[in-house]
Amino acid sequence: MIGWLAAAAALAGLGLSARYHWWRPRQPGIPVLMYHQITAELAGTPLPKLRVTPARFAAQLDALARRGYRTLTLSQAAAAIAAGHDHPTVVLTFDDGFLDFYTQAWPLLRARGMTATVFLVTGLIGQENRWDLDKGLPREPLMDAAQIRELAAAGVEFGGHTHSHADLTRLDDAALAAELTQCQATLADLLGAPSPSFSYPFGLHDHRVARAAAAAGFSLACTTRPGLLAPQTDPLAIPRIMIKRSDDPLDFALKLTRARSRW
Ligand SMILES: [Zn+2]
């Protein structure tokens, strides 16, 4: 009987270790978390993983607070790394500038004294996610200029995500430069100063794209490759950790320290 119980416990342990990779070593550095939408709504979307529910997002923020993490914007975190920071820190990033950042995410962040970095598709401010529609994703409203300015005044960092959500690796040099300079010019007009922060649409980039982003005045550019922000990180290829709708509290805890909860 004892033998059977021990065998069952060992099997359960193996199963757990296959699902949750707690045994991977912790990595030093600042986790830069990537979100898209904060909404309970799933109607019509073929990509539910990009939508985290408000309840789950609030629980993640509470878990960060319990663990003593402070939230910094991307540019604040880069400065902290350069200064040799020693405080548990996390960066919360949101791609695309969806309206639900304003209506759902921000009230939860503000209530906890937390901040975030939002990457805007500058040619579509106050409009819709036009780039998603040909992929069968539902129409979603994006934040407008007044909402963006209000949140910027409250400490949210806004960065670029190109002017039209183009795959930058497929553009010729002139179109590439135009996507990036129009994006930066719109941000500077909207916020009163250029933004150092950027995220590559679809995470797609190469050396030519990174050079063009830098030439447009972006000094910090995020990818979708998993990892943590550390002193040796290439500032034009900053890794990020995708938080998915299905992530449970153990996934979230593992991602903070190991970049992934499973392979
Ligand atoms: Zn995007």
Short mmCIF file of C-alpha atoms and ligand atoms in Angstrom, two decimals:
data_model
loop_
_atom_site.label_atom_id
_atom_site.label_comp_id
_atom_site.label_asym_id
_atom_site.label_seq_id
_atom_site.Cartn_x
_atom_site.Cartn_y
_atom_site.Cartn_z
CA MET A 1 0.00 0.00 0.00
CA ILE A 2 2.76 2.43 1.02
CA GLY A 3 4.63 1.43 -2.12
CA TRP A 4 1.67 2.29 -4.30
CA LEU A 5 1.21 5.66 -2.58
CA ALA A 6 4.89 6.51 -3.01
CA ALA A 7 4.74 5.51 -6.67
CA ALA A 8 1.58 7.62 -7.20
CA ALA A 9 3.19 10.61 -5.48
CA ALA A 10 6.34 10.24 -7.61
CA LEU A 11 4.25 10.09 -10.78
CA ALA A 12 2.24 13.15 -9.74
CA GLY A 13 5.51 14.94 -9.01
CA LEU A 14 6.84 14.06 -12.45
CA GLY A 15 3.65 15.29 -14.06
CA LEU A 16 3.84 18.56 -12.16
CA SER A 17 7.48 19.03 -13.12
CA ALA A 18 6.64 18.48 -16.78
CA ARG A 19 3.86 21.08 -16.65
CA TYR A 20 5.63 23.65 -14.45
CA HIS A 21 9.37 24.04 -14.99
CA TRP A 22 10.18 25.07 -11.42
CA TRP A 23 13.44 23.15 -11.74
CA ARG A 24 14.91 25.56 -14.31
CA PRO A 25 17.45 27.96 -12.78
CA ARG A 26 16.31 31.44 -11.82
CA GLN A 27 17.66 34.16 -14.10
CA PRO A 28 18.96 37.51 -12.93
CA GLY A 29 17.38 40.62 -14.38
CA ILE A 30 14.14 42.54 -14.70
CA PRO A 31 11.12 40.74 -16.20
CA VAL A 32 9.48 42.83 -18.92
CA LEU A 33 5.97 41.43 -19.16
CA MET A 34 4.00 41.66 -22.41
CA TYR A 35 0.24 42.06 -22.44
CA HIS A 36 -2.16 43.02 -25.24
CA GLN A 37 -5.74 43.26 -24.01
CA ILE A 38 -7.23 43.17 -20.51
CA THR A 39 -10.78 41.99 -21.02
CA ALA A 40 -13.07 39.13 -20.06
CA GLU A 41 -14.66 39.30 -23.54
CA LEU A 42 -13.73 36.48 -25.94
CA ALA A 43 -16.42 36.90 -28.63
CA GLY A 44 -15.07 36.18 -32.08
CA THR A 45 -11.36 36.07 -31.29
CA PRO A 46 -9.21 33.21 -32.61
CA LEU A 47 -6.42 34.38 -30.25
CA PRO A 48 -7.82 34.12 -26.71
CA LYS A 49 -4.28 33.91 -25.27
CA LEU A 50 -3.77 37.64 -25.94
CA ARG A 51 -6.69 38.57 -23.66
CA VAL A 52 -6.12 38.42 -19.92
CA THR A 53 -9.21 38.83 -17.74
CA PRO A 54 -9.35 41.87 -15.42
CA ALA A 55 -9.70 39.53 -12.43
CA ARG A 56 -6.59 37.58 -13.36
CA PHE A 57 -4.66 40.76 -14.13
CA ALA A 58 -5.61 42.21 -10.72
CA ALA A 59 -4.46 38.98 -9.04
CA GLN A 60 -1.12 39.22 -10.91
CA LEU A 61 -0.63 42.81 -9.73
CA ASP A 62 -1.42 41.72 -6.17
CA ALA A 63 1.10 38.87 -6.47
CA LEU A 64 3.75 41.37 -7.61
CA ALA A 65 3.00 43.64 -4.65
CA ARG A 66 3.11 40.70 -2.21
CA ARG A 67 6.51 39.71 -3.55
CA GLY A 68 7.85 43.24 -3.09
CA TYR A 69 8.18 44.13 -6.78
CA ARG A 70 8.06 47.78 -7.82
CA THR A 71 6.80 48.64 -11.30
CA LEU A 72 8.90 50.91 -13.51
CA THR A 73 8.37 52.09 -17.05
CA LEU A 74 10.71 50.64 -19.67
CA SER A 75 12.93 53.73 -19.75
CA GLN A 76 13.03 53.91 -15.94
CA ALA A 77 14.00 50.24 -15.80
CA ALA A 78 16.78 50.72 -18.36
CA ALA A 79 18.12 53.59 -16.25
CA ALA A 80 17.86 51.48 -13.08
CA ILE A 81 19.81 48.65 -14.73
CA ALA A 82 22.50 51.10 -15.82
CA ALA A 83 22.71 52.43 -12.25
CA GLY A 84 23.09 48.92 -10.82
CA HIS A 85 19.61 48.57 -9.29
CA ASP A 86 19.10 46.08 -6.47
CA HIS A 87 15.34 46.23 -5.90
CA PRO A 88 12.91 43.61 -7.27
CA THR A 89 11.49 45.35 -10.35
CA VAL A 90 9.04 44.48 -13.10
CA VAL A 91 8.05 46.32 -16.30
CA LEU A 92 4.47 45.90 -17.51
CA THR A 93 4.14 46.53 -21.26
CA PHE A 94 1.03 46.62 -23.42
CA ASP A 95 1.20 46.37 -27.19
CA ASP A 96 -1.12 48.17 -29.63
CA GLY A 97 -2.80 50.78 -27.37
CA PHE A 98 -6.22 49.13 -27.01
CA LEU A 99 -8.97 51.13 -25.33
CA ASP A 100 -9.28 48.47 -22.64
CA PHE A 101 -5.92 49.62 -21.27
CA TYR A 102 -7.69 52.86 -20.36
CA THR A 103 -10.96 51.30 -19.18
CA GLN A 104 -9.78 48.04 -17.57
CA ALA A 105 -6.03 47.92 -16.89
CA TRP A 106 -5.34 51.47 -15.76
CA PRO A 107 -7.87 51.61 -12.89
CA LEU A 108 -6.33 48.41 -11.47
CA LEU A 109 -2.78 49.79 -11.85
CA ARG A 110 -3.63 53.21 -10.43
CA ALA A 111 -5.36 51.70 -7.39
CA ARG A 112 -2.10 49.94 -6.54
CA GLY A 113 0.24 52.83 -7.31
CA MET A 114 1.66 50.94 -10.30
CA THR A 115 2.68 52.10 -13.76
CA ALA A 116 3.09 50.65 -17.24
CA THR A 117 4.45 51.23 -20.74
CA VAL A 118 2.09 51.20 -23.72
CA PHE A 119 3.22 50.89 -27.34
CA LEU A 120 1.00 52.80 -29.77
CA VAL A 121 0.24 52.29 -33.44
CA THR A 122 0.49 56.01 -34.08
CA GLY A 123 -1.38 56.12 -37.39
CA LEU A 124 -4.47 54.57 -35.79
CA ILE A 125 -4.86 56.54 -32.55
CA GLY A 126 -8.57 56.82 -31.71
CA GLN A 127 -9.37 54.31 -34.45
CA GLU A 128 -9.39 50.50 -34.63
CA ASN A 129 -6.97 47.57 -34.95
CA ARG A 130 -7.08 47.69 -38.75
CA TRP A 131 -3.97 45.48 -39.09
CA ASP A 132 -5.74 42.59 -37.33
CA LEU A 133 -8.87 42.48 -39.45
CA ASP A 134 -7.45 40.54 -42.40
CA LYS A 135 -6.37 37.84 -39.93
CA GLY A 136 -9.95 37.35 -38.82
CA LEU A 137 -9.57 39.14 -35.48
CA PRO A 138 -12.56 41.18 -34.29
CA ARG A 139 -12.62 44.98 -34.46
CA GLU A 140 -11.36 46.59 -31.27
CA PRO A 141 -11.19 50.29 -30.42
CA LEU A 142 -7.83 51.94 -29.69
CA MET A 143 -7.18 54.77 -27.21
CA ASP A 144 -7.59 58.32 -28.47
CA ALA A 145 -5.25 61.28 -28.05
CA ALA A 146 -7.04 62.75 -25.02
CA GLN A 147 -6.94 59.42 -23.17
CA ILE A 148 -3.26 58.97 -23.99
CA ARG A 149 -2.38 62.45 -22.76
CA GLU A 150 -4.35 61.90 -19.55
CA LEU A 151 -2.46 58.68 -18.79
CA ALA A 152 0.90 60.17 -19.78
CA ALA A 153 0.28 62.94 -17.24
CA ALA A 154 -0.38 60.20 -14.65
CA GLY A 155 3.00 58.58 -15.33
CA VAL A 156 2.25 55.95 -17.98
CA GLU A 157 5.03 55.74 -20.57
CA PHE A 158 3.96 55.69 -24.21
CA GLY A 159 6.26 54.28 -26.85
CA GLY A 160 6.04 53.45 -30.54
CA HIS A 161 4.75 50.32 -32.27
CA THR A 162 5.17 51.76 -35.81
CA HIS A 163 2.70 53.98 -37.65
CA SER A 164 0.56 51.22 -39.24
CA HIS A 165 1.59 48.00 -37.41
CA ALA A 166 3.75 46.92 -40.36
CA ASP A 167 6.07 43.93 -40.40
CA LEU A 168 9.22 46.07 -40.57
CA THR A 169 11.44 43.26 -41.87
CA ARG A 170 9.47 43.22 -45.15
CA LEU A 171 9.73 46.94 -45.95
CA ASP A 172 12.34 48.54 -48.19
CA ASP A 173 14.66 51.09 -46.61
CA ALA A 174 12.52 54.12 -47.48
CA ALA A 175 9.26 52.58 -46.23
CA LEU A 176 11.02 51.32 -43.11
CA ALA A 177 12.35 54.79 -42.29
CA ALA A 178 8.91 56.33 -42.96
CA GLU A 179 7.12 53.91 -40.59
CA LEU A 180 9.55 54.75 -37.81
CA THR A 181 9.97 58.50 -38.31
CA GLN A 182 6.21 59.08 -38.67
CA CYS A 183 5.70 57.06 -35.51
CA GLN A 184 8.28 59.07 -33.56
CA ALA A 185 7.01 62.40 -34.92
CA THR A 186 3.44 61.54 -33.87
CA LEU A 187 4.60 60.56 -30.38
CA ALA A 188 6.61 63.76 -30.01
CA ASP A 189 3.59 65.80 -31.11
CA LEU A 190 1.26 63.92 -28.77
CA LEU A 191 3.50 63.82 -25.70
CA GLY A 192 5.58 66.97 -26.12
CA ALA A 193 8.84 65.03 -26.51
CA PRO A 194 10.11 62.05 -28.50
CA SER A 195 9.84 58.64 -26.80
CA PRO A 196 12.86 56.36 -26.31
CA SER A 197 10.70 53.23 -26.21
CA PHE A 198 9.48 50.99 -29.01
CA SER A 199 8.19 47.48 -29.65
CA TYR A 200 8.52 45.65 -32.97
CA PRO A 201 5.16 44.57 -34.46
CA PHE A 202 4.87 40.78 -34.22
CA GLY A 203 8.28 40.93 -32.50
CA LEU A 204 9.85 40.85 -35.98
CA HIS A 205 13.18 42.60 -36.38
CA ASP A 206 16.70 42.20 -37.73
CA HIS A 207 19.84 44.34 -37.63
CA ARG A 208 18.63 46.65 -40.41
CA VAL A 209 15.31 47.24 -38.61
CA ALA A 210 17.06 47.84 -35.27
CA ARG A 211 19.40 50.39 -36.88
CA ALA A 212 16.43 52.18 -38.44
CA ALA A 213 14.61 52.27 -35.08
CA ALA A 214 17.68 53.83 -33.48
CA ALA A 215 17.95 56.35 -36.32
CA ALA A 216 14.35 57.40 -35.61
CA GLY A 217 15.28 58.13 -32.00
CA PHE A 218 14.18 54.91 -30.31
CA SER A 219 16.91 53.69 -27.96
CA LEU A 220 14.98 50.84 -26.29
CA ALA A 221 13.18 48.30 -28.48
CA CYS A 222 11.25 45.26 -27.29
CA THR A 223 11.00 41.88 -28.99
CA THR A 224 8.80 38.89 -28.16
CA ARG A 225 11.75 36.59 -27.44
CA PRO A 226 11.50 35.34 -23.84
CA GLY A 227 14.15 36.41 -21.35
CA LEU A 228 14.91 39.06 -18.72
CA LEU A 229 16.34 42.57 -19.03
CA ALA A 230 19.91 42.47 -17.71
CA PRO A 231 23.00 44.72 -17.93
CA GLN A 232 24.28 42.83 -20.98
CA THR A 233 20.94 43.00 -22.87
CA ASP A 234 21.05 44.62 -26.33
CA PRO A 235 18.79 47.68 -25.78
CA LEU A 236 17.44 47.28 -29.32
CA ALA A 237 16.47 43.64 -28.73
CA ILE A 238 14.95 43.58 -25.25
CA PRO A 239 13.35 40.22 -24.44
CA ARG A 240 9.84 40.09 -23.04
CA ILE A 241 7.68 37.54 -21.30
CA MET A 242 4.21 36.98 -22.74
CA ILE A 243 1.51 36.66 -20.11
CA LYS A 244 -1.27 34.52 -21.52
CA ARG A 245 -4.92 34.29 -20.57
CA SER A 246 -4.41 30.69 -19.45
CA ASP A 247 -1.49 31.47 -17.12
CA ASP A 248 -2.30 30.46 -13.56
CA PRO A 249 -0.57 31.88 -10.45
CA LEU A 250 2.22 29.29 -10.63
CA ASP A 251 2.88 30.05 -14.33
CA PHE A 252 3.06 33.74 -13.45
CA ALA A 253 5.46 33.20 -10.53
CA LEU A 254 7.77 31.03 -12.65
CA LYS A 255 7.77 33.50 -15.54
CA LEU A 256 8.92 36.32 -13.25
CA THR A 257 12.10 34.49 -12.32
CA ARG A 258 12.70 32.11 -15.25
CA ALA A 259 11.07 33.90 -18.20
CA ARG A 260 8.98 30.80 -18.97
CA SER A 261 6.78 28.47 -16.99
CA ARG A 262 7.32 25.60 -19.43
CA TRP A 263 9.11 24.91 -22.68
ZN ZN B 1 1.11 44.67 -32.03
#
